[in-house]
Short mmCIF file of C-alpha atoms and ligand atoms in Angstrom, two decimals:
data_model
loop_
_atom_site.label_atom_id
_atom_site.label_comp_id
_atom_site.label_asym_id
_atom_site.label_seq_id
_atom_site.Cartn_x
_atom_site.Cartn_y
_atom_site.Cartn_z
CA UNK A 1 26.98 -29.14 -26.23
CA UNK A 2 23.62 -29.27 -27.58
CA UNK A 3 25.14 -30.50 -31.49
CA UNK A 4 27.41 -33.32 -29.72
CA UNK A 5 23.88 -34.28 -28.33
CA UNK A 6 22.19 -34.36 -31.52
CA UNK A 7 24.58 -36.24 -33.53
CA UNK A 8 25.05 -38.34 -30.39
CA UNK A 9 21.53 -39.35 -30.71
CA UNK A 10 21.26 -39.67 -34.91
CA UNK A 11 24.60 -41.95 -33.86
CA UNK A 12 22.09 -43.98 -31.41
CA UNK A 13 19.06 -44.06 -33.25
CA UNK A 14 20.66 -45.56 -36.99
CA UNK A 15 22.46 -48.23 -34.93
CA UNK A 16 19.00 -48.98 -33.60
CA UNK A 17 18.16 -49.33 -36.97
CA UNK A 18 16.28 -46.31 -37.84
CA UNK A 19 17.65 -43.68 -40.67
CA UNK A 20 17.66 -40.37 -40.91
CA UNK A 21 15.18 -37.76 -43.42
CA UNK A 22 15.34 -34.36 -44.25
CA UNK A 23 11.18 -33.70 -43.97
CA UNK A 24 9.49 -33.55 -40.92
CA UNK A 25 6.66 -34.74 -43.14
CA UNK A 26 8.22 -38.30 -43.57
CA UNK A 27 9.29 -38.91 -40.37
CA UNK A 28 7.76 -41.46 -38.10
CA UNK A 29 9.54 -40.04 -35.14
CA UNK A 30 10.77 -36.12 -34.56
CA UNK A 31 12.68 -35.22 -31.80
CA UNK A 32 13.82 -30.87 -31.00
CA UNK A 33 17.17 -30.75 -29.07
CA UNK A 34 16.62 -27.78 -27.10
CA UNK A 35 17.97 -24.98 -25.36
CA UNK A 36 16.60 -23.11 -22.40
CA UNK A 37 19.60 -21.02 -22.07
CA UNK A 38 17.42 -17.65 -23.68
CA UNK A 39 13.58 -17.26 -24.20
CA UNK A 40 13.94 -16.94 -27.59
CA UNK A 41 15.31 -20.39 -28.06
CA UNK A 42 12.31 -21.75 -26.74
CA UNK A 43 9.66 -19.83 -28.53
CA UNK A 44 11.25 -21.43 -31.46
CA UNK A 45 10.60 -25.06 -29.87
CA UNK A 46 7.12 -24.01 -29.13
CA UNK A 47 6.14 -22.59 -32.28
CA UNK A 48 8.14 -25.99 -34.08
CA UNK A 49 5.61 -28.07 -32.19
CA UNK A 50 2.58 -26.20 -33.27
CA UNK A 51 3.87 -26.94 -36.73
CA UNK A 52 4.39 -30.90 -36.00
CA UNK A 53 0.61 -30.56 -34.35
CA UNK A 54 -0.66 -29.72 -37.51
CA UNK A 55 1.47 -32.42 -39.43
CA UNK A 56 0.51 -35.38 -37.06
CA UNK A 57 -3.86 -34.19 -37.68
CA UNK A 58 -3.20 -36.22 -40.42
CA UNK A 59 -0.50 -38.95 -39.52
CA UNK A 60 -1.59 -39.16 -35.46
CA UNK A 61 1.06 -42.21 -35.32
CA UNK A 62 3.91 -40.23 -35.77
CA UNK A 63 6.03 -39.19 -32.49
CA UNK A 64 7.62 -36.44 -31.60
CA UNK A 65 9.97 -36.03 -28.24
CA UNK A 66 11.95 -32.90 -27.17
CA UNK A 67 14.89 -33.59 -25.87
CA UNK A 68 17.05 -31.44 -23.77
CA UNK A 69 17.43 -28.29 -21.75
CA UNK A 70 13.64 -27.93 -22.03
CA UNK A 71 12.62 -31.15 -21.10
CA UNK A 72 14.66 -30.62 -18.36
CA UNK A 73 12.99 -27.31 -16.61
CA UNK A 74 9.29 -27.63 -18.14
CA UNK A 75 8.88 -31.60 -17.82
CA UNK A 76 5.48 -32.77 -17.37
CA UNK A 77 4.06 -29.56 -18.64
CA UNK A 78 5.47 -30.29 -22.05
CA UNK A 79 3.03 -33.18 -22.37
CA UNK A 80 0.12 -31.01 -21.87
CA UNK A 81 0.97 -30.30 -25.33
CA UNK A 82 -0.97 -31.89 -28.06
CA UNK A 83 2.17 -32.61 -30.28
CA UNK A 84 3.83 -33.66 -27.54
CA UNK A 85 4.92 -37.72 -27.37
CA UNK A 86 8.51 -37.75 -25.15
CA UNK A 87 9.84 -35.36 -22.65
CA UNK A 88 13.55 -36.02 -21.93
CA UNK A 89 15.92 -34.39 -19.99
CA UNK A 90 19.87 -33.77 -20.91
CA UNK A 91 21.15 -37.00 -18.32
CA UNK A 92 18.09 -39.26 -20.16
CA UNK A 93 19.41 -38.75 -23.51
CA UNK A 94 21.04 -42.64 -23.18
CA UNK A 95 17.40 -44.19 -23.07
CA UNK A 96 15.81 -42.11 -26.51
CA UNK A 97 15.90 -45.01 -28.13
CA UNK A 98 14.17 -47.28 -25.67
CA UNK A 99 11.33 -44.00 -24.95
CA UNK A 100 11.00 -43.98 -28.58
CA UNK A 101 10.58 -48.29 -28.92
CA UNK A 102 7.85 -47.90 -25.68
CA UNK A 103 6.02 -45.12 -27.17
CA UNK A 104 5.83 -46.53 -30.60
CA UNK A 105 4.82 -49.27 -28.86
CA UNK A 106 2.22 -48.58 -26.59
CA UNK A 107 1.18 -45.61 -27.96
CA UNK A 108 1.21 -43.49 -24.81
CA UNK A 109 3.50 -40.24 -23.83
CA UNK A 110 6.65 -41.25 -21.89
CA UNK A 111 8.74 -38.64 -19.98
CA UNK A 112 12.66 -39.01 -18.52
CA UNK A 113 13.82 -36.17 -16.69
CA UNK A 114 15.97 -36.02 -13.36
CA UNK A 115 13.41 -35.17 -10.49
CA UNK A 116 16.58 -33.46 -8.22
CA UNK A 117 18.47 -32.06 -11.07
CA UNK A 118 20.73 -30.59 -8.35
CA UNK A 119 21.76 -34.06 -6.68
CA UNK A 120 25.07 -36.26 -7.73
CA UNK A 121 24.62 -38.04 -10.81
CA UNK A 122 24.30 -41.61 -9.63
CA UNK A 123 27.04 -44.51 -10.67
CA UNK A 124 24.70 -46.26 -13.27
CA UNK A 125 23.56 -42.90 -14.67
CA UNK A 126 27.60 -41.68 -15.58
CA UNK A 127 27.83 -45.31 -16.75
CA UNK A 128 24.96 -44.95 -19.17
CA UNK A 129 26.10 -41.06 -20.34
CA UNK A 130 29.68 -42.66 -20.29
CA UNK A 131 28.85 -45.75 -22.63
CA UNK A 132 26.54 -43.32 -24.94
CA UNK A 133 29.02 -40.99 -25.48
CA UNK A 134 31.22 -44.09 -27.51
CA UNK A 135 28.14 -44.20 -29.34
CA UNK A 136 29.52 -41.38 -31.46
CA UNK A 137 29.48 -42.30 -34.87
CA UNK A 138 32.21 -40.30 -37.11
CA UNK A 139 29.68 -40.85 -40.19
CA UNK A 140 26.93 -38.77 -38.01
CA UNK A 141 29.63 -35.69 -37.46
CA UNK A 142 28.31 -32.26 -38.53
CA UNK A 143 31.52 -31.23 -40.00
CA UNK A 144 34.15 -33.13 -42.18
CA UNK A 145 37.11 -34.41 -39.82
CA UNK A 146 36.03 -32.42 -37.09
CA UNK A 147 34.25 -33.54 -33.68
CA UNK A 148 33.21 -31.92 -30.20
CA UNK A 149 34.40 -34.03 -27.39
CA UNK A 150 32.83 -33.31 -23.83
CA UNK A 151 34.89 -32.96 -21.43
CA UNK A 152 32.69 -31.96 -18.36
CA UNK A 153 29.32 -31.92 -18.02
CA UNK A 154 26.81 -29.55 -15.84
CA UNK A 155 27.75 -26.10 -13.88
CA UNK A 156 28.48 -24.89 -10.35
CA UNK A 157 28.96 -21.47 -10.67
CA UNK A 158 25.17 -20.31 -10.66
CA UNK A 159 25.47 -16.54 -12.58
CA UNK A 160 22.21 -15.40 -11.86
CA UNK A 161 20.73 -15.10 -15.03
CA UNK A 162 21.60 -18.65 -16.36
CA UNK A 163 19.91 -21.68 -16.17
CA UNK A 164 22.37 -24.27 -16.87
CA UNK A 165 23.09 -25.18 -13.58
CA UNK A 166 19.07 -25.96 -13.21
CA UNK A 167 18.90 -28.04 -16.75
CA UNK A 168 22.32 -29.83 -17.09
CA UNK A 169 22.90 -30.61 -12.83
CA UNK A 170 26.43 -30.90 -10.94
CA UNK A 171 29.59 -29.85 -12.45
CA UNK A 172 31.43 -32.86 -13.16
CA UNK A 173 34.78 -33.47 -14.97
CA UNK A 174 34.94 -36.57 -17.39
CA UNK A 175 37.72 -39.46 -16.72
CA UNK A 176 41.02 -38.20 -18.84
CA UNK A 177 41.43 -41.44 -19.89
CA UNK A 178 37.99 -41.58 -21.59
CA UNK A 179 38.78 -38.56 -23.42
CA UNK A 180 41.29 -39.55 -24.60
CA UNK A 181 40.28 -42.94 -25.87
CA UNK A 182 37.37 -41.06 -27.40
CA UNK A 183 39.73 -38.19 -28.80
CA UNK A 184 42.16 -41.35 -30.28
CA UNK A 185 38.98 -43.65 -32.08
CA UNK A 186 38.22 -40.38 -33.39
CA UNK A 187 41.69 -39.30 -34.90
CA UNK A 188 41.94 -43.28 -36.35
CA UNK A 189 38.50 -42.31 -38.39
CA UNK A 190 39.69 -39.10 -39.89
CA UNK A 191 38.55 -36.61 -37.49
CA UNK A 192 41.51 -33.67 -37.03
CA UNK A 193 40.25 -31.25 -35.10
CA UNK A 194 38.99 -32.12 -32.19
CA UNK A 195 37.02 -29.09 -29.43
CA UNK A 196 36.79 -30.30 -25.99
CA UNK A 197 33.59 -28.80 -24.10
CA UNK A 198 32.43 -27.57 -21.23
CA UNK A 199 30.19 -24.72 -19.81
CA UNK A 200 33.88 -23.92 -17.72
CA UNK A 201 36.09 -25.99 -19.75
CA UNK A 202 39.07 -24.25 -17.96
CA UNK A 203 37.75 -25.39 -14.95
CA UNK A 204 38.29 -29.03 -15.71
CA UNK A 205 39.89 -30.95 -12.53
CA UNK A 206 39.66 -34.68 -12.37
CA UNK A 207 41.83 -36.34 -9.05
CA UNK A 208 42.95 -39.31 -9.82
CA UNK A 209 45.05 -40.96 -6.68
CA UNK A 210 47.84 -38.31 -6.12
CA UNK A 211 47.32 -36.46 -9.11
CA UNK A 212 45.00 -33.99 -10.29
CA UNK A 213 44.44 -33.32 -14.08
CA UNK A 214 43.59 -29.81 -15.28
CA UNK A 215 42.93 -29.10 -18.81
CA UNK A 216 46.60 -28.05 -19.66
CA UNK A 217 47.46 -31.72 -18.96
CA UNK A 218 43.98 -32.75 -21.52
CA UNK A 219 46.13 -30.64 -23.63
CA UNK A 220 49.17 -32.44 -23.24
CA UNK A 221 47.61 -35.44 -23.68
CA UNK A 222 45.74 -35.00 -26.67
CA UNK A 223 48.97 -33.40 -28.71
CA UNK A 224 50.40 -36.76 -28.34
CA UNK A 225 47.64 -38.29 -30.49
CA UNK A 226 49.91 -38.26 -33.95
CA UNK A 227 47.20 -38.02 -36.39
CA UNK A 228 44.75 -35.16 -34.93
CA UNK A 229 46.02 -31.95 -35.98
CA UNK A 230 44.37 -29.32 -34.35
CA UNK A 231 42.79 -29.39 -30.27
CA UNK A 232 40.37 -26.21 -29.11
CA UNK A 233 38.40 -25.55 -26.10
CA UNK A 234 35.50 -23.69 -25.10
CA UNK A 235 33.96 -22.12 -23.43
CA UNK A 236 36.41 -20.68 -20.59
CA UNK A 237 35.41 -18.82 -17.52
CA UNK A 238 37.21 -15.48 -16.26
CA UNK A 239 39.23 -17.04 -13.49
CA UNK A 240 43.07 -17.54 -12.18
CA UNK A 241 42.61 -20.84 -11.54
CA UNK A 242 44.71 -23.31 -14.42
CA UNK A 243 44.89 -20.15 -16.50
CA UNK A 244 48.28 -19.64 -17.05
CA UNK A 245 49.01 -23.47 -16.98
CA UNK A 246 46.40 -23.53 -19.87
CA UNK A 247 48.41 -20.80 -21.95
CA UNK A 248 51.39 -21.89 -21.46
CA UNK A 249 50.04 -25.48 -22.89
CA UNK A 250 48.51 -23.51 -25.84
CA UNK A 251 52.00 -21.30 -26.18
CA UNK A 252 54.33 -24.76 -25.74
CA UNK A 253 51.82 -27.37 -28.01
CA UNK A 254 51.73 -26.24 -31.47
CA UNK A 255 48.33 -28.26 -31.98
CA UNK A 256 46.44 -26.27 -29.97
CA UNK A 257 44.36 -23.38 -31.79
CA UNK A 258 45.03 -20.12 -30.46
CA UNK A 259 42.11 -19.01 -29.30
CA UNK A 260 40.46 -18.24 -26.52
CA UNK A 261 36.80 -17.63 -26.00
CA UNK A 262 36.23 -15.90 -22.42
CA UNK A 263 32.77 -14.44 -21.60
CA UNK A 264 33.35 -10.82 -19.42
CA UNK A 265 29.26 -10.47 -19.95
CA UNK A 266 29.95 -7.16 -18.29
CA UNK A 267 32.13 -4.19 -17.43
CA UNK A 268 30.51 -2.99 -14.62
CA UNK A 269 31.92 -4.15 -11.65
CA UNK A 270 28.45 -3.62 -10.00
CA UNK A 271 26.83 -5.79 -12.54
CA UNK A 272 29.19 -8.63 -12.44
CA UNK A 273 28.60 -8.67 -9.09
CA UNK A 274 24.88 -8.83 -9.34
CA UNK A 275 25.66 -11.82 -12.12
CA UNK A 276 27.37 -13.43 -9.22
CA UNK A 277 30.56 -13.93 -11.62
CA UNK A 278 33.74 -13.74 -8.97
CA UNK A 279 35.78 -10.79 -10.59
CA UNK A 280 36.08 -7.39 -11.72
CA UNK A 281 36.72 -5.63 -15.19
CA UNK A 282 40.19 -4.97 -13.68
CA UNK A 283 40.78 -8.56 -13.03
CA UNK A 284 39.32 -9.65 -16.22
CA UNK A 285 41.50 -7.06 -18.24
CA UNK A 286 44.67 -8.99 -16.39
CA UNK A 287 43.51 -12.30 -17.82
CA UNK A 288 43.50 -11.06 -20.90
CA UNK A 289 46.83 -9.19 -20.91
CA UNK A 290 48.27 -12.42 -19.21
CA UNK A 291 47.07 -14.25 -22.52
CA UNK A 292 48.26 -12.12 -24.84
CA UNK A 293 51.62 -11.93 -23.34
CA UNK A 294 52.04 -15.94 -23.00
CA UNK A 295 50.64 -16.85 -26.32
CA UNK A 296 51.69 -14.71 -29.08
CA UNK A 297 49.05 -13.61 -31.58
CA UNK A 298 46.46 -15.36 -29.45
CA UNK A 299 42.71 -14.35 -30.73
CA UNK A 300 40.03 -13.78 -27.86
CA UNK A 301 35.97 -13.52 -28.22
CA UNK A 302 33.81 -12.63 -25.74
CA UNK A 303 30.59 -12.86 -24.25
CA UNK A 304 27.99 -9.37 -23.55
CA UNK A 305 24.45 -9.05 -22.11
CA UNK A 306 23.19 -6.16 -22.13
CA UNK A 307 20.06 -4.49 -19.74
CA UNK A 308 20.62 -6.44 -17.20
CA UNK A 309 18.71 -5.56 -13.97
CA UNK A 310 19.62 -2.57 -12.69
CA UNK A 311 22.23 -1.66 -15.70
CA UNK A 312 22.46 2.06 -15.61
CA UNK A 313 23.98 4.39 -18.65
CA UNK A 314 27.42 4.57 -16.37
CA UNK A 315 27.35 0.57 -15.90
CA UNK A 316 26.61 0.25 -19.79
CA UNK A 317 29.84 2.72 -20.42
CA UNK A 318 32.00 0.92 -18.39
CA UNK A 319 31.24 -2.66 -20.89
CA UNK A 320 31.95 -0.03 -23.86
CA UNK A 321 34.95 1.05 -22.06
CA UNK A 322 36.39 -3.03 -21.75
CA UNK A 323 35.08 -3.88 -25.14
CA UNK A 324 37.41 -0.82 -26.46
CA UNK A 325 40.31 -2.05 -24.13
CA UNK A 326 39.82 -5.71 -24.83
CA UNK A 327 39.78 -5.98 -28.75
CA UNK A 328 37.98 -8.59 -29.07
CA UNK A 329 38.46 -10.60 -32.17
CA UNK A 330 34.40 -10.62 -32.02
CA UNK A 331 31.60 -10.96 -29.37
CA UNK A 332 28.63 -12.43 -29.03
CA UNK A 333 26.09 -10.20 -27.01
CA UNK A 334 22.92 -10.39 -26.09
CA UNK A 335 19.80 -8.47 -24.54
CA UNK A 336 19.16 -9.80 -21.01
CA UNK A 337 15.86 -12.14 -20.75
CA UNK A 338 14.97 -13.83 -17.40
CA UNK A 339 15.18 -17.06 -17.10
CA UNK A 340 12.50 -18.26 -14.63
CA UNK A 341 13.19 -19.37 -11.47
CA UNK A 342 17.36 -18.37 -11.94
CA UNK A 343 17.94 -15.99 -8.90
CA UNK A 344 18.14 -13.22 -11.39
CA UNK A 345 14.30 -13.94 -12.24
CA UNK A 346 13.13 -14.54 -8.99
CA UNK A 347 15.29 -11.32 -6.66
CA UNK A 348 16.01 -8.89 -9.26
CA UNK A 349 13.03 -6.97 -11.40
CA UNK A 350 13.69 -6.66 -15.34
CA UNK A 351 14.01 -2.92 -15.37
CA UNK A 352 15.64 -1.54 -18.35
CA UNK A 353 13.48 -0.94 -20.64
CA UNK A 354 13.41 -3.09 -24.20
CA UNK A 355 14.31 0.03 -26.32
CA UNK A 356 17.08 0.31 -24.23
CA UNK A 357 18.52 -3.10 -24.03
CA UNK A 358 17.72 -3.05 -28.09
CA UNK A 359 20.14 0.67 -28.23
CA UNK A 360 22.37 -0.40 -25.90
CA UNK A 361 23.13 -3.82 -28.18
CA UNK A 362 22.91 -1.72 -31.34
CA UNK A 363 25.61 0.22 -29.57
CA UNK A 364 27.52 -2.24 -28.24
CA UNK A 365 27.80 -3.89 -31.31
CA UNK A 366 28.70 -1.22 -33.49
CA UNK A 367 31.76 -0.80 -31.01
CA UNK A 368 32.95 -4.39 -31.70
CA UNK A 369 32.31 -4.50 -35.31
CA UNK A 370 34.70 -1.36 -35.93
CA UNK A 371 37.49 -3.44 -33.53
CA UNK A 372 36.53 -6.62 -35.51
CA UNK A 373 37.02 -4.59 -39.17
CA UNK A 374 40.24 -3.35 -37.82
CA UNK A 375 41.79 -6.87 -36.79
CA UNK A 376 40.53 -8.18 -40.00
CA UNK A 377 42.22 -5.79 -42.09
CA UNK A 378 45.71 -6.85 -40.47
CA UNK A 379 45.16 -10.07 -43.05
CA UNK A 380 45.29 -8.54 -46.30
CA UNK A 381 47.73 -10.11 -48.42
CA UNK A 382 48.37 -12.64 -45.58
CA UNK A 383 48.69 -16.50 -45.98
CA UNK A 384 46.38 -18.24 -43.26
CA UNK A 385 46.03 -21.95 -43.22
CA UNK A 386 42.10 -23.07 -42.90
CA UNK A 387 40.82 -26.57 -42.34
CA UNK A 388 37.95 -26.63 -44.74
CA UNK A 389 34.52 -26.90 -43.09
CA UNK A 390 32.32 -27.30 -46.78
CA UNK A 391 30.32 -25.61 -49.24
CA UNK A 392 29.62 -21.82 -48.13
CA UNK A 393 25.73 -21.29 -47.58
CA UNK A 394 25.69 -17.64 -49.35
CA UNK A 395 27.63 -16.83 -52.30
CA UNK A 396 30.68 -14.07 -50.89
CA UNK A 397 33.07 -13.31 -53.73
CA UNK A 398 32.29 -11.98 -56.80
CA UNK A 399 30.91 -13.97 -59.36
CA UNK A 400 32.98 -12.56 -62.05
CA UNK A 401 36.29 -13.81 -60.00
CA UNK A 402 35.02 -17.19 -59.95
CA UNK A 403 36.81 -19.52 -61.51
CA UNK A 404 34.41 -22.06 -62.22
CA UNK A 405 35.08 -23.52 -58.45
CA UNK A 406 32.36 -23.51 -56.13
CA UNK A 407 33.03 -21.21 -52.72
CA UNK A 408 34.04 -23.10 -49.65
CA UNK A 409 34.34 -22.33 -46.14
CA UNK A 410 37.10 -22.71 -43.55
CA UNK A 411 38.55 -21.53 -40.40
CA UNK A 412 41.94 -20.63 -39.24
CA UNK A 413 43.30 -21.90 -35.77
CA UNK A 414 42.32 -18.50 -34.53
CA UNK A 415 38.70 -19.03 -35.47
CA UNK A 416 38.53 -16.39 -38.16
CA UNK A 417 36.05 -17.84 -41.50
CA UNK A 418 37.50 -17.71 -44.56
CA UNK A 419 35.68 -17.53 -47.31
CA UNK A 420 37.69 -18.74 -50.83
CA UNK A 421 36.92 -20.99 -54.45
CA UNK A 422 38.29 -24.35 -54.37
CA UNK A 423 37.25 -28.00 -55.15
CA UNK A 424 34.22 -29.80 -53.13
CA UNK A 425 37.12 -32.26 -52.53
CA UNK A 426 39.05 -30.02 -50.27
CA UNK A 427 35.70 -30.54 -47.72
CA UNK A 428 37.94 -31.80 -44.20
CA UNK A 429 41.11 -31.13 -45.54
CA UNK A 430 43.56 -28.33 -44.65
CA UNK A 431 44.31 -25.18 -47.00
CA UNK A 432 46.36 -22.45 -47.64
CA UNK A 433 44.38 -19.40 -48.77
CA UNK A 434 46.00 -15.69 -49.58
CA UNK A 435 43.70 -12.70 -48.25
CA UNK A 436 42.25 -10.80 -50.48
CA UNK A 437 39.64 -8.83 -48.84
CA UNK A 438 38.50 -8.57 -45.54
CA UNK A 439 35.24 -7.54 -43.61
CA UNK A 440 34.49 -7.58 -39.77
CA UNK A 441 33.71 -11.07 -39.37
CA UNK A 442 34.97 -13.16 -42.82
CA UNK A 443 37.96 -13.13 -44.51
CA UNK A 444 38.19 -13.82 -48.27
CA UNK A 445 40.92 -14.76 -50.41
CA UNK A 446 42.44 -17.47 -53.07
CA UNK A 447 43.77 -21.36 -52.52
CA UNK A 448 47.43 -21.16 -52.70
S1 LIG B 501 29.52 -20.37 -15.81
FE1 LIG B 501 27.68 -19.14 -15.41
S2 LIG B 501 26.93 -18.62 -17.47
FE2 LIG B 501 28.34 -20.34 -17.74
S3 LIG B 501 27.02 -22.15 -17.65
FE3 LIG B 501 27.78 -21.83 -15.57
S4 LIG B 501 26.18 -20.62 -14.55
FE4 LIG B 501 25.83 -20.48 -16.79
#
């Protein structure tokens, strides 16, 4: 969500005229998109703008914003900084440019944020976020020929740790037929993957006179767009509602990846409780059964955190005990940190100790990788088809096997990375590749 913002806003600001550089340094303006959804995230923002402090002792003109989730839940007190120029929240991304214009301007600090983040967005608000998001420049795309596409914004489901529903407001599904316009302008400029977003994408409902569109029918929709190739969603929530119209759109429409990202976050049926997410490992085990028996060879990741309040060795065994069942293709999983003022912060005390949440991820992790080096290993002298992302960052392969080619990076329809030499060129492009090796995570091979 947060890197449809950002190139959302480069999109914005260059047809306002301004261009983009690599140095902080250079800049007259610097804006941080940011995320409140862990601590972490934000000590990162914080110690950024102690860095731009420094940087603007000796250019005091320039201006730096953040933008964002953090904007959003500190507001005001983000001005109290000394770096600190524009505070704007997630639904006042539409006006950077005029904040920036003002602030250049009249030289003073300017904050946007939503005072009742919990209200109804207004009509001329989802106007403005509706018009910005056509602002989307394929140039300003992260990735060659591939684009994120929201297709909700905000959350209603309140787990009790997160703090989404406090930063991004009321759930609300986008108009299908903006979607789709979007999805098509993108297709006619190259783009042929397109990932529609959402914090519960599944969850997607729009009423439109008699009918109601769910996400299966976004699928449907967006397979009829001739020249985009491949259609993924995330992130999905555990829940029977639209599921198995959603697989059997993913098992009936060949342009939609096969893959399936679905958060469990635990497998303790006490602890999902006390996350305030509606099922049980038993039910979530069924979803996942359910998708593996509708759409064949269907990959699924998942979602851990781990020392959550009152997360005892038995409740920790029990997420060991779904991990093993599940088999995921990976996870993601984290060490619980409160969020302040989620109801997780404010009713329930942090009381597993750091060490603990630190063996308990160690653990955890060591469980999936072993899972995630077995699945892998199922690809050796495969053929997958990858659409090319781009240069790889860190060299993989052996050197001597090169073949004067530099290594690129691409990913399958199930999500797995491939790692393999081939031309620049190929950058945005679709590729066969024959698997070579194979570790937990990446997948290497040759271009057929
Ligand atoms: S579903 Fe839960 S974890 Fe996901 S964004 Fe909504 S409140 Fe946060």
């Amino acid at each position: 969500m947060n890197k449809l913002d950002t190139t959302l806003v480069i999109s914005a600001l260059k047809q306002a005229g301004f261009a983009l550089t690599d140095s902080a340094k250079e800049a007259d303006v610097v804006l941080i998109n940011t995320c409140s959804v862990r601590e972490h995230a934000e000590q990162r923002v914080i110690s950024h703008l102690g860095h731009l402090k420094h940087i603007k002792e000796s250019r005091p003109d320039m201006v730096v914003g953040v933008i964002g989730c953090m904007a959003q839940r500190l507001g005001a007190e983000l001005l109290e900084h000394e770096a600190v120029d524009i505070v704007c929240g997630p639904a006042q991304i539409p006006q950077i440019t005029k904040l920036i214009t003002q602030t250049l301007n009249q030289k003073k600090q300017t904050i946007a944020i939503t005072e009742k983040i919990r209200r109804k967005t207004t009509q001329n608000e989802s106007r403005a976020l509706e018009d910005f998001e056509s602002a989307y420049d394929v140039e300003d795309r992260q990735i060659p020929a591939q684009a994120y596409v929201r297709a909700m914004r905000g959350c209603d489901n309140f787990c009790t740790y997160c703090i989404v529903p406090y930063v991004r407001g009321p759930e609300v599904s986008r108009r299908p037929n903006a979607i789709l316009d979007q999805i098509r302008k993108l297709a006619d400029t190259g783009v042929r993957q397109v990932t529609l977003l959402g914090q519960r994408v599944n969850a997607y409902k729009y009423t439109s006179g008699e009918k109601t569109y769910c996400l299966a029918d976004l699928l449907r929709m967006a397979s009829g767009i001739e020249a985009l190739e491949w259609i993924r969603f995330v992130t999905s929530y555990p829940s029977e509602e639209f599921f198995e119209e959603i697989l059997h759109a993913m098992a009936d429409l060949p342009k939609v990846c096969n893959y399936l990202h679905l958060p469990a976050q635990s497998g303790s049926d006490k602890i999902l409780r006390a996350m305030n997410r509606h099922y049980t490992a038993e039910d979530y085990l069924r979803l996942l059964t359910k998708a593996r028996d509708i759409v064949q060879g269907i990959a699924i990741a998942g979602d851990f955190i781990v020392g959550f309040p009152g997360e005892t060795q038995d409740d920790f065994e029990a997420t060991v005990d779904l991990v093993k069942k599940a088999r995921y293709k990976n996870c993601f999983i984290f060490k619980y940190s409160p969020r302040p003022d989620t109801t997780a912060d404010k009713r329930l005390a942090d009381d597993v100790p750091l060490d603990v949440k630190k063996s308990r991820n160690t653990e955890l992790l060591a469980v999936q990788e072993k899972i995630s080096d077995e699945l892998s290993a199922g690809f050796l002298g495969k053929e997958v088809k990858v659409l090319v992302e781009g240069l790889s960052k860190k060299p993989h392969l052996d050197s001597a096997q090169s073949d004067g080619n530099p290594q690129l990076i691409g990913r399958t329809a199930t999500d797995y990375i491939v790692v393999f030499n081939g031309p620049k060129s190929l950058a945005g492009q679709f590729a066969n590749v024959k698997i070579t090796k194979t570790s937990p995570l990446t997948l290497f091979g040759w271009l057929m």
